[in-house]
Amino acid sequence: MKLILLGPPGAGKGTQAERLVKKHGIVQLSTGDMLRAAVKAATPVGLKAKEVMDRGELVSDDIMVKIIEDRTGEPDCANGYILDGFPRTIAQAEALEALMARHGTALDAVIELRVDDEILAERIETRARETGGARADDNVETLRKRLEVYHGQTAPLVSFYSERGMLKSVDGMQSIDEVAAEIDALLQESATA
């Protein structure tokens, strides 16, 4: 099972990915986690990524595509994976299609978590309080900039995948359990289609 979770920052993609990993025995590939690991390790690409992420901007396509290609080729991805935070642009989506075609694979589904921007701001404030601001991007000002970038660059992926008949949308404003149940129902529907 190869999935993409789409949605703005703070929509709950990471939370839902964790649940899917446990339920289906697949790997979560969070570009955010991979980037944060590179930042923490202070690798050259990590230092570049930190500067970009702290401004609330997106890391370049070439860095992200290379990270994804390397990671999906690892043995633990053989049974499937969830891409969390990738692709973020049409160019990345096209690069992913080309990458998967080269490897003879394809996506099984793209799941969009639809949420309200103002409620996302409240969620980020809550997360910042709960984690003590552990993530540099856990503040409303950075979130608003990231939402602006999301709506300008990433939201067009909804149409991109809808046109390919791959998009499944879920109301991300529901409880975590309700969102998870809706995702499970959509995946069962896709598996039997």
Backbone as JSON Lines, residues from 0, in Angstrom:
{"i":0,"aa":"M","n":[0.84,-1.17,0.0],"ca":[0.0,0.0,0.0],"c":[0.89,1.24,0.0]}
{"i":1,"aa":"K","n":[0.7,2.08,-1.01],"ca":[1.46,3.32,-1.13],"c":[0.47,4.48,-1.16]}
{"i":2,"aa":"L","n":[0.58,5.35,-0.15],"ca":[-0.39,6.42,0.05],"c":[0.29,7.77,0.16]}
{"i":3,"aa":"I","n":[-0.48,8.81,-0.17],"ca":[-0.08,10.18,0.12],"c":[-1.16,10.76,1.01]}
{"i":4,"aa":"L","n":[-0.73,11.48,2.05],"ca":[-1.64,12.26,2.88],"c":[-1.43,13.72,2.53]}
{"i":5,"aa":"L","n":[-2.5,14.38,2.11],"ca":[-2.47,15.8,1.76],"c":[-3.23,16.6,2.8]}
{"i":6,"aa":"G","n":[-2.78,17.81,3.02],"ca":[-3.47,18.72,3.92],"c":[-2.49,19.76,4.41]}
{"i":7,"aa":"P","n":[-3.02,20.88,4.87],"ca":[-2.14,21.95,5.33],"c":[-1.4,21.57,6.61]}
{"i":8,"aa":"P","n":[-0.38,22.35,6.98],"ca":[0.34,22.08,8.21],"c":[-0.62,22.09,9.4]}
{"i":9,"aa":"G","n":[-0.47,21.11,10.28],"ca":[-1.32,21.03,11.46],"c":[-2.64,20.3,11.24]}
{"i":10,"aa":"A","n":[-2.86,19.76,10.03],"ca":[-4.14,19.1,9.72],"c":[-4.28,17.73,10.36]}
{"i":11,"aa":"G","n":[-3.18,17.16,10.84],"ca":[-3.25,15.85,11.46],"c":[-2.69,14.74,10.6]}
{"i":12,"aa":"K","n":[-1.94,15.09,9.56],"ca":[-1.38,14.07,8.67],"c":[-0.47,13.11,9.44]}
{"i":13,"aa":"G","n":[0.39,13.65,10.28],"ca":[1.32,12.81,11.04],"c":[0.59,11.87,11.98]}
{"i":14,"aa":"T","n":[-0.43,12.37,12.65],"ca":[-1.22,11.55,13.57],"c":[-1.9,10.41,12.83]}
{"i":15,"aa":"Q","n":[-2.5,10.71,11.69],"ca":[-3.19,9.67,10.93],"c":[-2.19,8.69,10.32]}
{"i":16,"aa":"A","n":[-1.04,9.18,9.91],"ca":[-0.01,8.29,9.35],"c":[0.43,7.27,10.4]}
{"i":17,"aa":"E","n":[0.63,7.72,11.64],"ca":[1.03,6.8,12.72],"c":[0.0,5.68,12.89]}
{"i":18,"aa":"R","n":[-1.26,6.03,12.84],"ca":[-2.33,5.03,12.99],"c":[-2.32,4.03,11.82]}
{"i":19,"aa":"L","n":[-2.11,4.54,10.61],"ca":[-2.08,3.68,9.44],"c":[-0.88,2.74,9.47]}
{"i":20,"aa":"V","n":[0.25,3.23,9.94],"ca":[1.46,2.41,10.06],"c":[1.17,1.22,10.97]}
{"i":21,"aa":"K","n":[0.58,1.48,12.13],"ca":[0.28,0.4,13.09],"c":[-0.73,-0.58,12.51]}
{"i":22,"aa":"K","n":[-1.74,-0.06,11.86],"ca":[-2.81,-0.93,11.35],"c":[-2.37,-1.78,10.16]}
{"i":23,"aa":"H","n":[-1.57,-1.21,9.26],"ca":[-1.24,-1.88,8.01],"c":[0.21,-2.38,7.92]}
{"i":24,"aa":"G","n":[1.02,-2.09,8.93],"ca":[2.4,-2.56,8.92],"c":[3.24,-1.96,7.81]}
{"i":25,"aa":"I","n":[2.97,-0.7,7.49],"ca":[3.74,-0.01,6.47],"c":[4.57,1.09,7.15]}
{"i":26,"aa":"V","n":[5.39,1.78,6.37],"ca":[6.31,2.77,6.9],"c":[5.78,4.18,6.63]}
{"i":27,"aa":"Q","n":[5.89,5.06,7.63],"ca":[5.56,6.46,7.44],"c":[6.82,7.2,7.01]}
{"i":28,"aa":"L","n":[6.73,7.87,5.9],"ca":[7.85,8.67,5.4],"c":[7.47,10.14,5.51]}
{"i":29,"aa":"S","n":[7.8,10.72,6.65],"ca":[7.49,12.12,6.88],"c":[8.69,12.96,6.48]}
{"i":30,"aa":"T","n":[8.49,13.75,5.44],"ca":[9.59,14.61,5.01],"c":[9.96,15.58,6.12]}
{"i":31,"aa":"G","n":[8.98,16.02,6.87],"ca":[9.26,16.91,8.0],"c":[10.2,16.25,9.0]}
{"i":32,"aa":"D","n":[9.89,14.99,9.35],"ca":[10.76,14.26,10.29],"c":[12.15,14.06,9.71]}
{"i":33,"aa":"M","n":[12.2,13.7,8.42],"ca":[13.51,13.49,7.79],"c":[14.3,14.8,7.76]}
{"i":34,"aa":"L","n":[13.63,15.88,7.46],"ca":[14.3,17.18,7.43],"c":[14.75,17.59,8.83]}
{"i":35,"aa":"R","n":[13.87,17.4,9.83],"ca":[14.25,17.75,11.21],"c":[15.43,16.91,11.67]}
{"i":36,"aa":"A","n":[15.48,15.64,11.27],"ca":[16.62,14.78,11.63],"c":[17.9,15.33,11.0]}
{"i":37,"aa":"A","n":[17.82,15.78,9.76],"ca":[18.99,16.35,9.1],"c":[19.41,17.66,9.77]}
{"i":38,"aa":"V","n":[18.43,18.46,10.2],"ca":[18.73,19.71,10.9],"c":[19.42,19.4,12.22]}
{"i":39,"aa":"K","n":[18.86,18.44,12.97],"ca":[19.43,18.08,14.28],"c":[20.86,17.56,14.12]}
{"i":40,"aa":"A","n":[21.1,16.8,13.06],"ca":[22.44,16.26,12.81],"c":[23.38,17.33,12.24]}
{"i":41,"aa":"A","n":[22.83,18.5,11.91],"ca":[23.6,19.62,11.36],"c":[24.36,19.23,10.09]}
{"i":42,"aa":"T","n":[23.73,18.39,9.27],"ca":[24.34,18.05,7.98],"c":[24.26,19.29,7.09]}
{"i":43,"aa":"P","n":[25.05,19.35,6.03],"ca":[24.96,20.52,5.14],"c":[23.54,20.76,4.62]}
{"i":44,"aa":"V","n":[22.89,19.69,4.17],"ca":[21.52,19.85,3.67],"c":[20.58,20.21,4.83]}
{"i":45,"aa":"G","n":[20.86,19.7,6.02],"ca":[20.05,20.03,7.19],"c":[20.14,21.49,7.56]}
{"i":46,"aa":"L","n":[21.34,22.06,7.46],"ca":[21.53,23.49,7.77],"c":[20.79,24.36,6.76]}
{"i":47,"aa":"K","n":[20.84,23.97,5.48],"ca":[20.11,24.71,4.45],"c":[18.61,24.6,4.71]}
{"i":48,"aa":"A","n":[18.16,23.38,5.02],"ca":[16.74,23.15,5.27],"c":[16.26,23.95,6.48]}
{"i":49,"aa":"K","n":[17.07,24.01,7.54],"ca":[16.69,24.74,8.76],"c":[16.43,26.2,8.45]}
{"i":50,"aa":"E","n":[17.32,26.8,7.7],"ca":[17.17,28.22,7.35],"c":[15.86,28.45,6.6]}
{"i":51,"aa":"V","n":[15.56,27.58,5.65],"ca":[14.34,27.7,4.86],"c":[13.1,27.45,5.72]}
{"i":52,"aa":"M","n":[13.12,26.37,6.52],"ca":[11.97,26.02,7.36],"c":[11.68,27.09,8.4]}
{"i":53,"aa":"D","n":[12.72,27.68,8.99],"ca":[12.53,28.71,10.01],"c":[11.85,29.95,9.44]}
{"i":54,"aa":"R","n":[11.98,30.15,8.14],"ca":[11.29,31.27,7.48],"c":[9.87,30.87,7.09]}
{"i":55,"aa":"G","n":[9.49,29.61,7.32],"ca":[8.16,29.14,6.95],"c":[8.03,28.82,5.48]}
{"i":56,"aa":"E","n":[9.16,28.64,4.79],"ca":[9.14,28.34,3.36],"c":[9.39,26.86,3.14]}
{"i":57,"aa":"L","n":[9.2,26.43,1.9],"ca":[9.38,25.02,1.55],"c":[10.8,24.76,1.05]}
{"i":58,"aa":"V","n":[11.32,23.58,1.39],"ca":[12.64,23.15,0.93],"c":[12.55,22.86,-0.57]}
{"i":59,"aa":"S","n":[13.65,23.03,-1.3],"ca":[13.65,22.88,-2.76],"c":[13.25,21.47,-3.2]}
{"i":60,"aa":"D","n":[12.67,21.41,-4.39],"ca":[12.22,20.13,-4.96],"c":[13.35,19.13,-5.11]}
{"i":61,"aa":"D","n":[14.51,19.58,-5.57],"ca":[15.59,18.62,-5.81],"c":[16.02,17.91,-4.53]}
{"i":62,"aa":"I","n":[16.05,18.63,-3.42],"ca":[16.41,18.01,-2.13],"c":[15.33,17.01,-1.73]}
{"i":63,"aa":"M","n":[14.06,17.41,-1.84],"ca":[12.97,16.53,-1.4],"c":[12.87,15.28,-2.27]}
{"i":64,"aa":"V","n":[12.98,15.44,-3.58],"ca":[12.86,14.29,-4.48],"c":[13.98,13.28,-4.19]}
{"i":65,"aa":"K","n":[15.18,13.78,-3.96],"ca":[16.3,12.89,-3.66],"c":[16.08,12.16,-2.34]}
{"i":66,"aa":"I","n":[15.61,12.86,-1.33],"ca":[15.31,12.23,-0.04],"c":[14.28,11.11,-0.23]}
{"i":67,"aa":"I","n":[13.22,11.39,-0.97],"ca":[12.16,10.39,-1.18],"c":[12.67,9.2,-1.99]}
{"i":68,"aa":"E","n":[13.4,9.46,-3.04],"ca":[13.89,8.34,-3.86],"c":[14.8,7.43,-3.05]}
{"i":69,"aa":"D","n":[15.72,8.02,-2.31],"ca":[16.62,7.22,-1.48],"c":[15.84,6.41,-0.44]}
{"i":70,"aa":"R","n":[14.88,7.07,0.2],"ca":[14.17,6.42,1.3],"c":[13.23,5.32,0.82]}
{"i":71,"aa":"T","n":[12.52,5.53,-0.3],"ca":[11.58,4.51,-0.77],"c":[12.29,3.28,-1.31]}
{"i":72,"aa":"G","n":[13.58,3.41,-1.58],"ca":[14.36,2.27,-2.04],"c":[14.88,1.38,-0.92]}
{"i":73,"aa":"E","n":[14.68,1.78,0.33],"ca":[15.17,0.99,1.46],"c":[14.25,-0.22,1.69]}
{"i":74,"aa":"P","n":[14.82,-1.31,2.21],"ca":[14.07,-2.57,2.37],"c":[12.77,-2.45,3.18]}
{"i":75,"aa":"D","n":[12.73,-1.59,4.2],"ca":[11.52,-1.5,5.02],"c":[10.34,-0.88,4.28]}
{"i":76,"aa":"C","n":[10.57,-0.36,3.08],"ca":[9.48,0.21,2.27],"c":[8.88,-0.8,1.3]}
{"i":77,"aa":"A","n":[9.4,-2.01,1.29],"ca":[8.96,-3.02,0.32],"c":[7.46,-3.31,0.41]}
{"i":78,"aa":"N","n":[6.88,-3.28,1.63],"ca":[5.45,-3.57,1.79],"c":[4.57,-2.35,1.64]}
{"i":79,"aa":"G","n":[5.18,-1.2,1.49],"ca":[4.4,0.02,1.31],"c":[4.82,1.12,2.26]}
{"i":80,"aa":"Y","n":[4.26,2.3,1.99],"ca":[4.6,3.46,2.79],"c":[3.55,4.54,2.63]}
{"i":81,"aa":"I","n":[3.61,5.48,3.54],"ca":[2.75,6.66,3.5],"c":[3.67,7.85,3.33]}
{"i":82,"aa":"L","n":[3.43,8.65,2.32],"ca":[4.18,9.89,2.15],"c":[3.43,10.99,2.89]}
{"i":83,"aa":"D","n":[4.07,11.53,3.88],"ca":[3.49,12.57,4.73],"c":[4.29,13.85,4.49]}
{"i":84,"aa":"G","n":[3.69,14.81,3.81],"ca":[4.37,16.06,3.52],"c":[5.05,16.09,2.17]}
{"i":85,"aa":"F","n":[4.81,15.1,1.35],"ca":[5.37,15.05,0.0],"c":[4.39,14.31,-0.88]}
{"i":86,"aa":"P","n":[4.14,14.77,-2.08],"ca":[4.65,15.98,-2.72],"c":[3.96,17.23,-2.2]}
{"i":87,"aa":"R","n":[4.62,18.36,-2.37],"ca":[4.05,19.64,-1.95],"c":[3.78,20.56,-3.14]}
{"i":88,"aa":"T","n":[4.24,20.17,-4.3],"ca":[4.03,20.98,-5.5],"c":[3.68,20.07,-6.67]}
{"i":89,"aa":"I","n":[3.12,20.65,-7.71],"ca":[2.83,19.88,-8.93],"c":[4.13,19.3,-9.48]}
{"i":90,"aa":"A","n":[5.2,20.07,-9.47],"ca":[6.49,19.58,-9.98],"c":[6.94,18.35,-9.19]}
{"i":91,"aa":"Q","n":[6.78,18.37,-7.86],"ca":[7.14,17.2,-7.05],"c":[6.24,16.02,-7.37]}
{"i":92,"aa":"A","n":[4.95,16.27,-7.58],"ca":[4.01,15.19,-7.91],"c":[4.39,14.55,-9.24]}
{"i":93,"aa":"E","n":[4.77,15.37,-10.2],"ca":[5.2,14.83,-11.49],"c":[6.51,14.06,-11.35]}
{"i":94,"aa":"A","n":[7.43,14.57,-10.51],"ca":[8.69,13.87,-10.26],"c":[8.42,12.54,-9.55]}
{"i":95,"aa":"L","n":[7.45,12.52,-8.64],"ca":[7.09,11.28,-7.95],"c":[6.51,10.27,-8.94]}
{"i":96,"aa":"E","n":[5.63,10.71,-9.83],"ca":[5.07,9.82,-10.84],"c":[6.19,9.21,-11.68]}
{"i":97,"aa":"A","n":[7.13,10.03,-12.1],"ca":[8.25,9.54,-12.91],"c":[9.11,8.57,-12.11]}
{"i":98,"aa":"L","n":[9.39,8.9,-10.87],"ca":[10.18,8.03,-10.0],"c":[9.49,6.67,-9.83]}
{"i":99,"aa":"M","n":[8.19,6.69,-9.55],"ca":[7.45,5.44,-9.36],"c":[7.39,4.63,-10.65]}
{"i":100,"aa":"A","n":[7.21,5.31,-11.77],"ca":[7.18,4.6,-13.06],"c":[8.52,3.91,-13.32]}
{"i":101,"aa":"R","n":[9.62,4.6,-13.01],"ca":[10.96,3.99,-13.19],"c":[11.12,2.74,-12.33]}
{"i":102,"aa":"H","n":[10.47,2.74,-11.17],"ca":[10.58,1.6,-10.25],"c":[9.43,0.61,-10.4]}
{"i":103,"aa":"G","n":[8.55,0.86,-11.37],"ca":[7.43,-0.05,-11.63],"c":[6.39,-0.1,-10.54]}
{"i":104,"aa":"T","n":[6.18,1.02,-9.86],"ca":[5.19,1.09,-8.78],"c":[4.21,2.21,-9.06]}
{"i":105,"aa":"A","n":[3.16,2.27,-8.26],"ca":[2.16,3.33,-8.38],"c":[1.52,3.58,-7.02]}
{"i":106,"aa":"L","n":[0.91,4.73,-6.88],"ca":[0.18,5.05,-5.65],"c":[-1.14,4.28,-5.61]}
{"i":107,"aa":"D","n":[-1.54,3.91,-4.4],"ca":[-2.84,3.26,-4.22],"c":[-3.94,4.28,-3.93]}
{"i":108,"aa":"A","n":[-3.58,5.37,-3.23],"ca":[-4.57,6.4,-2.92],"c":[-3.87,7.68,-2.47]}
{"i":109,"aa":"V","n":[-4.6,8.79,-2.64],"ca":[-4.19,10.09,-2.11],"c":[-5.34,10.55,-1.23]}
{"i":110,"aa":"I","n":[-5.04,10.77,0.05],"ca":[-6.08,11.15,1.0],"c":[-5.85,12.58,1.44]}
{"i":111,"aa":"E","n":[-6.87,13.41,1.22],"ca":[-6.82,14.82,1.61],"c":[-7.55,15.0,2.94]}
{"i":112,"aa":"L","n":[-6.88,15.66,3.88],"ca":[-7.51,16.04,5.14],"c":[-7.92,17.51,5.01]}
{"i":113,"aa":"R","n":[-9.23,17.75,4.88],"ca":[-9.75,19.12,4.75],"c":[-9.94,19.73,6.13]}
{"i":114,"aa":"V","n":[-9.39,20.93,6.33],"ca":[-9.49,21.61,7.63],"c":[-9.68,23.11,7.45]}
{"i":115,"aa":"D","n":[-10.08,23.76,8.53],"ca":[-10.3,25.21,8.56],"c":[-9.02,25.89,9.07]}
{"i":116,"aa":"D","n":[-8.56,26.91,8.34],"ca":[-7.3,27.59,8.69],"c":[-7.3,28.17,10.1]}
{"i":117,"aa":"E","n":[-8.42,28.77,10.52],"ca":[-8.45,29.39,11.86],"c":[-8.36,28.33,12.97]}
{"i":118,"aa":"I","n":[-8.99,27.2,12.76],"ca":[-8.91,26.13,13.75],"c":[-7.5,25.56,13.77]}
{"i":119,"aa":"L","n":[-6.84,25.53,12.61],"ca":[-5.44,25.09,12.57],"c":[-4.57,25.99,13.44]}
{"i":120,"aa":"A","n":[-4.82,27.3,13.39],"ca":[-4.05,28.23,14.22],"c":[-4.22,27.88,15.7]}
{"i":121,"aa":"E","n":[-5.44,27.54,16.09],"ca":[-5.69,27.14,17.49],"c":[-4.94,25.85,17.81]}
{"i":122,"aa":"R","n":[-4.94,24.89,16.88],"ca":[-4.23,23.62,17.09],"c":[-2.73,23.85,17.27]}
{"i":123,"aa":"I","n":[-2.15,24.73,16.46],"ca":[-0.71,25.01,16.56],"c":[-0.39,25.65,17.9]}
{"i":124,"aa":"E","n":[-1.24,26.59,18.35],"ca":[-1.02,27.22,19.66],"c":[-1.06,26.16,20.76]}
{"i":125,"aa":"T","n":[-2.01,25.24,20.67],"ca":[-2.12,24.17,21.66],"c":[-0.88,23.28,21.62]}
{"i":126,"aa":"R","n":[-0.46,22.87,20.41],"ca":[0.72,22.01,20.29],"c":[1.96,22.7,20.85]}
{"i":127,"aa":"A","n":[2.1,24.0,20.6],"ca":[3.26,24.74,21.11],"c":[3.25,24.75,22.64]}
{"i":128,"aa":"R","n":[2.06,24.91,23.24],"ca":[1.96,24.87,24.71],"c":[2.3,23.48,25.25]}
{"i":129,"aa":"E","n":[1.78,22.45,24.58],"ca":[2.0,21.07,25.06],"c":[3.44,20.62,24.92]}
{"i":130,"aa":"T","n":[4.13,21.1,23.88],"ca":[5.52,20.66,23.65],"c":[6.54,21.68,24.14]}
{"i":131,"aa":"G","n":[6.06,22.77,24.7],"ca":[6.98,23.8,25.17],"c":[7.7,24.49,24.03]}
{"i":132,"aa":"G","n":[7.07,24.52,22.84],"ca":[7.69,25.16,21.68],"c":[8.89,24.4,21.15]}
{"i":133,"aa":"A","n":[8.83,23.06,21.26],"ca":[9.97,22.23,20.84],"c":[10.28,22.38,19.35]}
{"i":134,"aa":"R","n":[9.26,22.66,18.57],"ca":[9.48,22.85,17.13],"c":[9.49,24.35,16.82]}
{"i":135,"aa":"A","n":[10.5,24.79,16.1],"ca":[10.64,26.21,15.76],"c":[9.45,26.72,14.95]}
{"i":136,"aa":"D","n":[8.78,25.81,14.22],"ca":[7.65,26.24,13.38],"c":[6.32,26.19,14.12]}
{"i":137,"aa":"D","n":[6.33,25.95,15.44],"ca":[5.09,25.9,16.22],"c":[4.71,27.28,16.74]}
{"i":138,"aa":"N","n":[4.39,28.19,15.85],"ca":[3.82,29.48,16.26],"c":[2.89,29.94,15.15]}
{"i":139,"aa":"V","n":[1.91,30.77,15.55],"ca":[0.84,31.15,14.61],"c":[1.38,31.97,13.45]}
{"i":140,"aa":"E","n":[2.34,32.85,13.68],"ca":[2.88,33.66,12.59],"c":[3.51,32.77,11.51]}
{"i":141,"aa":"T","n":[4.31,31.8,11.94],"ca":[4.92,30.87,10.98],"c":[3.85,30.04,10.31]}
{"i":142,"aa":"L","n":[2.84,29.58,11.09],"ca":[1.75,28.8,10.5],"c":[1.05,29.59,9.4]}
{"i":143,"aa":"R","n":[0.74,30.84,9.65],"ca":[0.02,31.63,8.64],"c":[0.86,31.74,7.35]}
{"i":144,"aa":"K","n":[2.16,31.91,7.5],"ca":[3.03,31.95,6.31],"c":[3.02,30.6,5.61]}
{"i":145,"aa":"R","n":[3.1,29.51,6.41],"ca":[3.08,28.17,5.82],"c":[1.74,27.88,5.15]}
{"i":146,"aa":"L","n":[0.63,28.37,5.72],"ca":[-0.68,28.18,5.11],"c":[-0.76,28.93,3.77]}
{"i":147,"aa":"E","n":[-0.2,30.13,3.74],"ca":[-0.17,30.9,2.5],"c":[0.59,30.13,1.42]}
{"i":148,"aa":"V","n":[1.74,29.57,1.8],"ca":[2.54,28.78,0.87],"c":[1.75,27.53,0.46]}
{"i":149,"aa":"Y","n":[1.12,26.86,1.44],"ca":[0.34,25.66,1.15],"c":[-0.75,25.96,0.11]}
{"i":150,"aa":"H","n":[-1.53,27.0,0.36],"ca":[-2.63,27.31,-0.55],"c":[-2.13,27.72,-1.94]}
{"i":151,"aa":"G","n":[-0.97,28.35,-2.0],"ca":[-0.43,28.77,-3.29],"c":[0.24,27.65,-4.06]}
{"i":152,"aa":"Q","n":[0.94,26.75,-3.34],"ca":[1.76,25.75,-4.03],"c":[1.23,24.32,-3.91]}
{"i":153,"aa":"T","n":[0.7,23.95,-2.75],"ca":[0.34,22.55,-2.51],"c":[-1.13,22.25,-2.79]}
{"i":154,"aa":"A","n":[-2.02,23.17,-2.46],"ca":[-3.45,22.93,-2.67],"c":[-3.78,22.53,-4.12]}
{"i":155,"aa":"P","n":[-3.04,23.02,-5.14],"ca":[-3.32,22.56,-6.51],"c":[-3.19,21.05,-6.7]}
{"i":156,"aa":"L","n":[-2.52,20.36,-5.78],"ca":[-2.41,18.9,-5.87],"c":[-3.77,18.22,-5.73]}
{"i":157,"aa":"V","n":[-4.71,18.89,-5.06],"ca":[-6.06,18.33,-4.92],"c":[-6.64,18.1,-6.32]}
{"i":158,"aa":"S","n":[-6.56,19.11,-7.17],"ca":[-7.05,18.96,-8.55],"c":[-6.21,17.97,-9.34]}
{"i":159,"aa":"F","n":[-4.89,18.04,-9.16],"ca":[-3.95,17.15,-9.87],"c":[-4.33,15.69,-9.64]}
{"i":160,"aa":"Y","n":[-4.53,15.3,-8.38],"ca":[-4.86,13.9,-8.09],"c":[-6.33,13.58,-8.32]}
{"i":161,"aa":"S","n":[-7.19,14.57,-8.2],"ca":[-8.61,14.35,-8.5],"c":[-8.79,14.02,-9.98]}
{"i":162,"aa":"E","n":[-8.08,14.74,-10.84],"ca":[-8.15,14.48,-12.29],"c":[-7.66,13.09,-12.64]}
{"i":163,"aa":"R","n":[-6.79,12.52,-11.8],"ca":[-6.27,11.17,-12.03],"c":[-7.13,10.1,-11.35]}
{"i":164,"aa":"G","n":[-8.22,10.53,-10.71],"ca":[-9.13,9.6,-10.05],"c":[-8.55,8.96,-8.78]}
{"i":165,"aa":"M","n":[-7.56,9.6,-8.19],"ca":[-6.88,9.02,-7.03],"c":[-7.25,9.69,-5.71]}
{"i":166,"aa":"L","n":[-7.88,10.87,-5.75],"ca":[-8.11,11.67,-4.55],"c":[-9.32,11.18,-3.75]}
{"i":167,"aa":"K","n":[-9.11,11.03,-2.45],"ca":[-10.18,10.73,-1.49],"c":[-10.11,11.83,-0.44]}
{"i":168,"aa":"S","n":[-11.24,12.49,-0.14],"ca":[-11.24,13.59,0.83],"c":[-11.93,13.19,2.12]}
{"i":169,"aa":"V","n":[-11.35,13.67,3.23],"ca":[-11.86,13.39,4.57],"c":[-12.0,14.72,5.3]}
{"i":170,"aa":"D","n":[-13.07,14.84,6.1],"ca":[-13.25,16.03,6.93],"c":[-12.28,15.95,8.11]}
{"i":171,"aa":"G","n":[-11.19,16.69,8.03],"ca":[-10.17,16.66,9.07],"c":[-10.54,17.4,10.33]}
{"i":172,"aa":"M","n":[-11.72,18.01,10.37],"ca":[-12.16,18.74,11.56],"c":[-12.82,17.81,12.58]}
{"i":173,"aa":"Q","n":[-13.05,16.57,12.19],"ca":[-13.64,15.59,13.1],"c":[-12.6,15.17,14.14]}
{"i":174,"aa":"S","n":[-13.02,14.34,15.09],"ca":[-12.07,13.81,16.08],"c":[-11.05,12.92,15.37]}
{"i":175,"aa":"I","n":[-9.94,12.69,16.04],"ca":[-8.89,11.82,15.48],"c":[-9.47,10.46,15.11]}
{"i":176,"aa":"D","n":[-10.28,9.88,16.0],"ca":[-10.87,8.56,15.75],"c":[-11.84,8.58,14.57]}
{"i":177,"aa":"E","n":[-12.62,9.65,14.45],"ca":[-13.57,9.74,13.33],"c":[-12.82,9.88,12.0]}
{"i":178,"aa":"V","n":[-11.76,10.68,12.0],"ca":[-10.96,10.83,10.78],"c":[-10.35,9.48,10.4]}
{"i":179,"aa":"A","n":[-9.8,8.78,11.4],"ca":[-9.19,7.47,11.15],"c":[-10.21,6.48,10.58]}
{"i":180,"aa":"A","n":[-11.41,6.47,11.14],"ca":[-12.45,5.55,10.65],"c":[-12.83,5.87,9.21]}
{"i":181,"aa":"E","n":[-12.92,7.16,8.9],"ca":[-13.27,7.55,7.53],"c":[-12.16,7.16,6.55]}
{"i":182,"aa":"I","n":[-10.9,7.33,6.95],"ca":[-9.78,6.93,6.11],"c":[-9.81,5.42,5.88]}
{"i":183,"aa":"D","n":[-10.03,4.66,6.95],"ca":[-10.09,3.2,6.82],"c":[-11.19,2.79,5.83]}
{"i":184,"aa":"A","n":[-12.35,3.43,5.92],"ca":[-13.46,3.1,5.02],"c":[-13.08,3.41,3.56]}
{"i":185,"aa":"L","n":[-12.42,4.53,3.34],"ca":[-11.99,4.9,1.98],"c":[-10.96,3.91,1.44]}
{"i":186,"aa":"L","n":[-10.04,3.47,2.3],"ca":[-9.02,2.52,1.85],"c":[-9.63,1.16,1.54]}
{"i":187,"aa":"Q","n":[-10.61,0.72,2.35],"ca":[-11.31,-0.53,2.06],"c":[-12.05,-0.44,0.73]}
{"i":188,"aa":"E","n":[-12.68,0.72,0.52],"ca":[-13.41,0.96,-0.73],"c":[-12.44,0.9,-1.92]}
{"i":189,"aa":"S","n":[-11.27,1.51,-1.78],"ca":[-10.26,1.5,-2.86],"c":[-9.74,0.1,-3.13]}
{"i":190,"aa":"A","n":[-9.57,-0.69,-2.06],"ca":[-9.01,-2.04,-2.2],"c":[-9.98,-2.97,-2.93]}
{"i":191,"aa":"T","n":[-11.28,-2.72,-2.78],"ca":[-12.26,-3.59,-3.42],"c":[-12.7,-3.08,-4.78]}
{"i":192,"aa":"A","n":[-12.25,-1.86,-5.13],"ca":[-12.66,-1.26,-6.41],"c":[-11.9,-1.89,-7.58]}
